[in-house]
Amino acid sequence: MVDAFDTTESMVNLTLSSYFITYAVGLLFWGPLSEKFGRKPILLVGIGSYMLASILCALSGSIEHLIASRVLQAFAGSAITVVSTAIVKDMFEGRERERIMATIMSLVIIAPMVAPYWGHFCCKSLLGA
């Protein structure tokens, strides 16, 4: 990504740092809204916004644009996490809840770290670059 955007490693790392900071703030924002307006509307807003932000990430022509798109992606992704966590807590108890939550949280932590690199690799492969 450093070569693709002609930037520094610290700027590329900022895509991840800004993602996690925004994601943490988003969790606090979406939680009360999912209680007030229900799970489904917040989930749909989160999924739709995440898809739009992902398209913006793919179309990024500069590292600054990518960072801004990742911030939007993190905010939307936090809505999805809040709702999925709430649904698991609503539907399951005991060991089954713990197992499902462990799986969800593992994916939540790993996906943002590997997604940009994997996406960049796939784009390069598809474009033959």
Coordinates of N, CA and C in Angstrom, one line a residue:
M1 N 0.8 -1.2 0.0 CA 0.0 0.0 0.0 C 0.9 1.3 0.0
V2 N 2.0 1.2 0.6 CA 3.0 2.3 0.6 C 3.3 2.7 -0.8
D3 N 3.6 1.7 -1.7 CA 3.9 1.9 -3.1 C 2.7 2.4 -3.9
A4 N 1.6 1.7 -3.6 CA 0.4 2.0 -4.4 C -0.1 3.5 -4.2
F5 N 0.0 4.0 -3.0 CA -0.4 5.3 -2.7 C 0.7 6.3 -2.6
D6 N 2.0 5.9 -2.8 CA 3.1 6.7 -2.8 C 3.1 7.5 -1.5
T7 N 3.1 6.8 -0.4 CA 3.1 7.4 0.9 C 4.0 6.7 1.9
T8 N 3.9 7.0 3.2 CA 4.7 6.4 4.2 C 4.0 5.3 4.9
E9 N 4.8 4.5 5.6 CA 4.2 3.4 6.4 C 3.3 4.0 7.5
S10 N 3.7 5.1 8.1 CA 2.9 5.7 9.2 C 1.5 6.1 8.7
M11 N 1.4 6.6 7.5 CA 0.1 7.0 6.9 C -0.7 5.7 6.7
V12 N -0.1 4.7 6.2 CA -0.8 3.4 6.0 C -1.3 2.9 7.3
N13 N -0.5 3.0 8.4 CA -0.9 2.5 9.7 C -2.0 3.4 10.3
L14 N -2.1 4.6 9.8 CA -3.1 5.5 10.3 C -4.5 5.0 9.8
T15 N -4.5 4.3 8.7 CA -5.8 3.7 8.3 C -6.4 2.8 9.3
L16 N -5.5 2.0 10.0 CA -5.9 1.1 11.0 C -6.2 1.7 12.3
S17 N -5.4 2.7 12.7 CA -5.6 3.4 14.0 C -6.9 4.2 13.9
S18 N -7.1 4.9 12.8 CA -8.3 5.7 12.7 C -9.5 4.8 12.7
Y19 N -9.4 3.6 12.1 CA -10.5 2.7 12.1 C -10.9 2.3 13.5
F20 N -10.0 1.9 14.3 CA -10.3 1.4 15.6 C -10.8 2.4 16.6
I21 N -10.3 3.6 16.4 CA -10.8 4.7 17.3 C -12.2 5.1 16.9
T22 N -12.5 5.2 15.6 CA -13.8 5.5 15.2 C -14.8 4.4 15.5
Y23 N -14.3 3.2 15.4 CA -15.1 2.0 15.7 C -15.6 2.0 17.2
A24 N -14.6 2.3 18.1 CA -14.9 2.4 19.5 C -16.0 3.5 19.8
V25 N -15.8 4.6 19.2 CA -16.8 5.7 19.4 C -18.1 5.3 18.9
G26 N -18.1 4.7 17.7 CA -19.4 4.2 17.1 C -20.2 3.3 17.9
L27 N -19.5 2.4 18.6 CA -20.2 1.4 19.5 C -21.0 2.2 20.5
L28 N -20.5 3.2 21.1 CA -21.2 4.0 22.1 C -22.4 4.8 21.4
F29 N -22.2 5.2 20.2 CA -23.3 5.9 19.5 C -24.5 5.0 19.1
W30 N -24.2 3.8 18.5 CA -25.2 3.0 18.0 C -25.9 2.2 19.0
G31 N -25.3 1.8 20.1 CA -25.9 1.0 21.2 C -27.3 1.6 21.6
P32 N -27.3 2.8 22.1 CA -28.6 3.4 22.5 C -29.6 3.6 21.4
L33 N -29.1 3.8 20.2 CA -30.1 3.9 19.1 C -30.7 2.6 18.8
S34 N -30.0 1.5 18.9 CA -30.6 0.2 18.7 C -31.6 -0.2 19.7
E35 N -31.4 0.3 20.9 CA -32.4 0.1 22.0 C -33.7 1.0 21.7
K36 N -33.5 2.2 21.2 CA -34.6 3.1 21.0 C -35.4 2.8 19.7
F37 N -34.7 2.5 18.6 CA -35.3 2.3 17.3 C -35.5 0.9 16.9
G38 N -34.8 0.0 17.6 CA -34.9 -1.4 17.3 C -33.7 -1.9 16.5
R39 N -33.5 -3.2 16.5 CA -32.3 -3.8 15.9 C -32.3 -3.7 14.4
K40 N -33.4 -4.0 13.8 CA -33.4 -4.1 12.3 C -33.0 -2.7 11.6
P41 N -33.7 -1.6 12.0 CA -33.3 -0.4 11.3 C -31.8 0.0 11.4
I42 N -31.3 -0.2 12.6 CA -29.9 0.1 12.8 C -29.0 -0.8 12.0
L43 N -29.3 -2.1 12.0 CA -28.6 -3.1 11.2 C -28.6 -2.7 9.7
L44 N -29.7 -2.3 9.2 CA -29.8 -2.0 7.8 C -29.1 -0.7 7.5
V45 N -29.1 0.3 8.3 CA -28.3 1.5 8.1 C -26.8 1.2 8.2
G46 N -26.5 0.3 9.1 CA -25.1 -0.1 9.2 C -24.6 -0.8 8.0
I47 N -25.3 -1.8 7.6 CA -24.9 -2.6 6.4 C -24.8 -1.7 5.1
G48 N -25.9 -0.9 4.9 CA -25.9 0.0 3.7 C -24.7 1.0 3.8
S49 N -24.5 1.6 4.9 CA -23.4 2.5 5.1 C -22.0 1.8 4.9
Y50 N -21.9 0.6 5.4 CA -20.7 -0.1 5.3 C -20.4 -0.4 3.9
M51 N -21.4 -0.8 3.1 CA -21.2 -1.1 1.7 C -20.7 0.1 0.9
L52 N -21.4 1.2 1.2 CA -21.0 2.5 0.5 C -19.6 2.9 0.9
A53 N -19.2 2.8 2.2 CA -17.9 3.1 2.6 C -16.8 2.2 2.0
S54 N -17.2 0.9 1.8 CA -16.3 0.0 1.2 C -16.0 0.3 -0.3
I55 N -17.1 0.8 -1.0 CA -16.9 1.2 -2.4 C -16.0 2.4 -2.4
L56 N -16.2 3.3 -1.5 CA -15.3 4.5 -1.4 C -13.9 4.1 -1.1
C57 N -13.7 3.1 -0.3 CA -12.3 2.6 0.0 C -11.7 2.1 -1.3
A58 N -12.5 1.3 -2.1 CA -12.0 0.7 -3.3 C -11.6 1.8 -4.3
L59 N -12.3 2.9 -4.3 CA -12.1 3.9 -5.3 C -11.1 5.0 -4.8
S60 N -10.5 4.8 -3.7 CA -9.6 5.8 -3.1 C -8.4 6.0 -4.0
G61 N -8.1 7.2 -4.3 CA -7.0 7.5 -5.2 C -5.8 8.1 -4.4
S62 N -6.0 8.3 -3.1 CA -5.0 8.8 -2.2 C -5.1 8.2 -0.9
I63 N -4.0 8.3 -0.1 CA -4.1 7.7 1.3 C -5.1 8.5 2.2
E64 N -5.1 9.8 2.0 CA -6.1 10.6 2.7 C -7.5 10.2 2.5
H65 N -7.8 9.9 1.2 CA -9.2 9.5 0.9 C -9.4 8.1 1.5
L66 N -8.5 7.2 1.5 CA -8.6 5.9 2.1 C -8.9 6.0 3.6
I67 N -8.1 6.9 4.2 CA -8.3 7.1 5.7 C -9.7 7.6 6.0
A68 N -10.1 8.6 5.2 CA -11.5 9.1 5.4 C -12.6 8.0 5.2
S69 N -12.4 7.2 4.1 CA -13.3 6.1 3.8 C -13.3 5.1 4.9
R70 N -12.1 4.8 5.5 CA -12.0 3.8 6.5 C -12.7 4.3 7.8
V71 N -12.7 5.6 8.0 CA -13.4 6.1 9.2 C -14.9 5.9 9.0
L72 N -15.4 6.2 7.9 CA -16.8 6.0 7.6 C -17.1 4.5 7.7
Q73 N -16.2 3.7 7.2 CA -16.4 2.2 7.3 C -16.5 1.7 8.7
A74 N -15.6 2.3 9.6 CA -15.6 1.9 11.0 C -16.8 2.3 11.7
F75 N -17.3 3.5 11.4 CA -18.5 4.0 12.1 C -19.7 3.1 11.7
A76 N -19.8 2.7 10.4 CA -20.9 1.9 10.0 C -20.7 0.5 10.5
G77 N -19.5 0.0 10.5 CA -19.3 -1.4 11.0 C -19.6 -1.5 12.5
S78 N -19.4 -0.5 13.2 CA -19.7 -0.5 14.7 C -21.2 -0.7 14.9
A79 N -22.0 -0.2 14.0 CA -23.5 -0.5 14.1 C -23.8 -1.9 13.9
I80 N -23.1 -2.6 13.0 CA -23.4 -4.0 12.7 C -22.9 -4.8 13.9
T81 N -21.8 -4.5 14.5 CA -21.3 -5.2 15.7 C -22.3 -5.0 16.9
V82 N -22.7 -3.8 17.1 CA -23.6 -3.6 18.2 C -24.9 -4.4 18.1
V83 N -25.5 -4.4 16.9 CA -26.7 -5.2 16.7 C -26.5 -6.7 16.8
S84 N -25.4 -7.1 16.2 CA -25.2 -8.6 16.2 C -24.9 -9.0 17.7
T85 N -24.2 -8.2 18.4 CA -24.0 -8.6 19.8 C -25.3 -8.6 20.6
A86 N -26.1 -7.6 20.4 CA -27.4 -7.5 21.1 C -28.3 -8.7 20.7
I87 N -28.3 -9.1 19.5 CA -29.1 -10.2 19.0 C -28.6 -11.5 19.7
V88 N -27.3 -11.7 19.8 CA -26.8 -12.9 20.4 C -27.2 -12.9 21.9
K89 N -27.1 -11.8 22.6 CA -27.4 -11.7 24.0 C -28.9 -11.9 24.2
D90 N -29.7 -11.5 23.2 CA -31.2 -11.7 23.3 C -31.6 -13.2 23.1
M91 N -30.8 -13.9 22.3 CA -31.3 -15.2 21.8 C -30.6 -16.4 22.6
F92 N -29.4 -16.2 23.1 CA -28.7 -17.3 23.7 C -28.3 -17.0 25.1
E93 N -28.0 -18.1 25.8 CA -27.5 -18.0 27.2 C -26.4 -19.0 27.5
G94 N -25.7 -18.8 28.5 CA -24.7 -19.7 29.0 C -23.5 -19.9 28.1
R95 N -23.1 -21.1 28.0 CA -21.9 -21.5 27.2 C -22.1 -21.3 25.7
E96 N -23.3 -21.5 25.2 CA -23.6 -21.2 23.8 C -23.4 -19.7 23.4
R97 N -23.9 -18.8 24.3 CA -23.7 -17.4 24.1 C -22.2 -17.1 24.1
E98 N -21.4 -17.7 25.0 CA -20.0 -17.4 25.1 C -19.3 -17.8 23.9
R99 N -19.6 -19.0 23.4 CA -19.0 -19.5 22.1 C -19.3 -18.6 20.9
I100 N -20.5 -18.3 20.8 CA -20.9 -17.4 19.6 C -20.3 -16.0 19.7
M101 N -20.3 -15.5 20.9 CA -19.6 -14.1 21.1 C -18.1 -14.2 20.9
A102 N -17.5 -15.3 21.3 CA -16.0 -15.4 21.0 C -15.7 -15.4 19.5
T103 N -16.6 -16.1 18.8 CA -16.4 -16.2 17.3 C -16.6 -14.8 16.7
I104 N -17.7 -14.2 17.1 CA -18.0 -12.8 16.5 C -16.9 -11.8 16.8
M105 N -16.4 -11.8 18.1 CA -15.4 -10.8 18.5 C -14.1 -11.1 17.8
S106 N -13.8 -12.4 17.6 CA -12.5 -12.7 16.9 C -12.5 -12.2 15.5
L107 N -13.7 -12.3 14.8 CA -13.8 -11.8 13.5 C -13.8 -10.3 13.4
V108 N -14.4 -9.7 14.4 CA -14.4 -8.2 14.5 C -13.0 -7.6 14.7
I109 N -12.2 -8.3 15.4 CA -10.8 -7.8 15.7 C -9.9 -8.1 14.5
I110 N -10.0 -9.2 13.9 CA -9.1 -9.6 12.8 C -9.4 -9.0 11.5
A111 N -10.7 -8.9 11.1 CA -11.1 -8.5 9.8 C -10.6 -7.1 9.4
P112 N -10.7 -6.1 10.3 CA -10.2 -4.7 9.9 C -8.7 -4.7 9.6
M113 N -8.0 -5.6 10.2 CA -6.5 -5.6 10.0 C -6.1 -6.2 8.7
V114 N -6.8 -7.3 8.3 CA -6.4 -8.0 7.1 C -7.2 -7.5 5.8
A115 N -8.3 -6.9 6.0 CA -9.1 -6.5 4.9 C -8.4 -5.5 3.9
P116 N -7.8 -4.5 4.3 CA -7.2 -3.6 3.4 C -6.1 -4.2 2.5
Y117 N -5.3 -5.0 3.2 CA -4.2 -5.7 2.5 C -4.7 -6.8 1.6
W118 N -5.7 -7.5 2.0 CA -6.3 -8.6 1.2 C -7.0 -7.9 0.0
G119 N -7.7 -6.9 0.2 CA -8.4 -6.2 -0.9 C -7.4 -5.6 -1.9
H120 N -6.3 -5.0 -1.4 CA -5.3 -4.5 -2.3 C -4.7 -5.6 -3.1
F121 N -4.4 -6.7 -2.5 CA -3.8 -7.9 -3.2 C -4.7 -8.4 -4.2
C122 N -6.0 -8.5 -3.9 CA -7.0 -9.0 -4.9 C -7.1 -8.1 -6.0
C123 N -7.1 -6.8 -5.8 CA -7.3 -5.8 -6.9 C -6.0 -5.9 -7.8
K124 N -4.9 -6.0 -7.2 CA -3.7 -6.1 -8.0 C -3.7 -7.4 -8.9
S125 N -4.2 -8.5 -8.3 CA -4.3 -9.8 -9.0 C -5.3 -9.7 -10.2
L126 N -6.4 -9.0 -9.9 CA -7.4 -8.9 -10.9 C -7.0 -8.0 -12.1
L127 N -6.3 -6.9 -11.7 CA -5.9 -6.0 -12.7 C -4.6 -6.4 -13.4
G128 N -4.0 -7.4 -12.9 CA -2.7 -7.9 -13.5 C -1.5 -7.0 -13.3
A129 N -1.6 -6.2 -12.2 CA -0.5 -5.3 -11.9 C 0.6 -6.0 -11.1

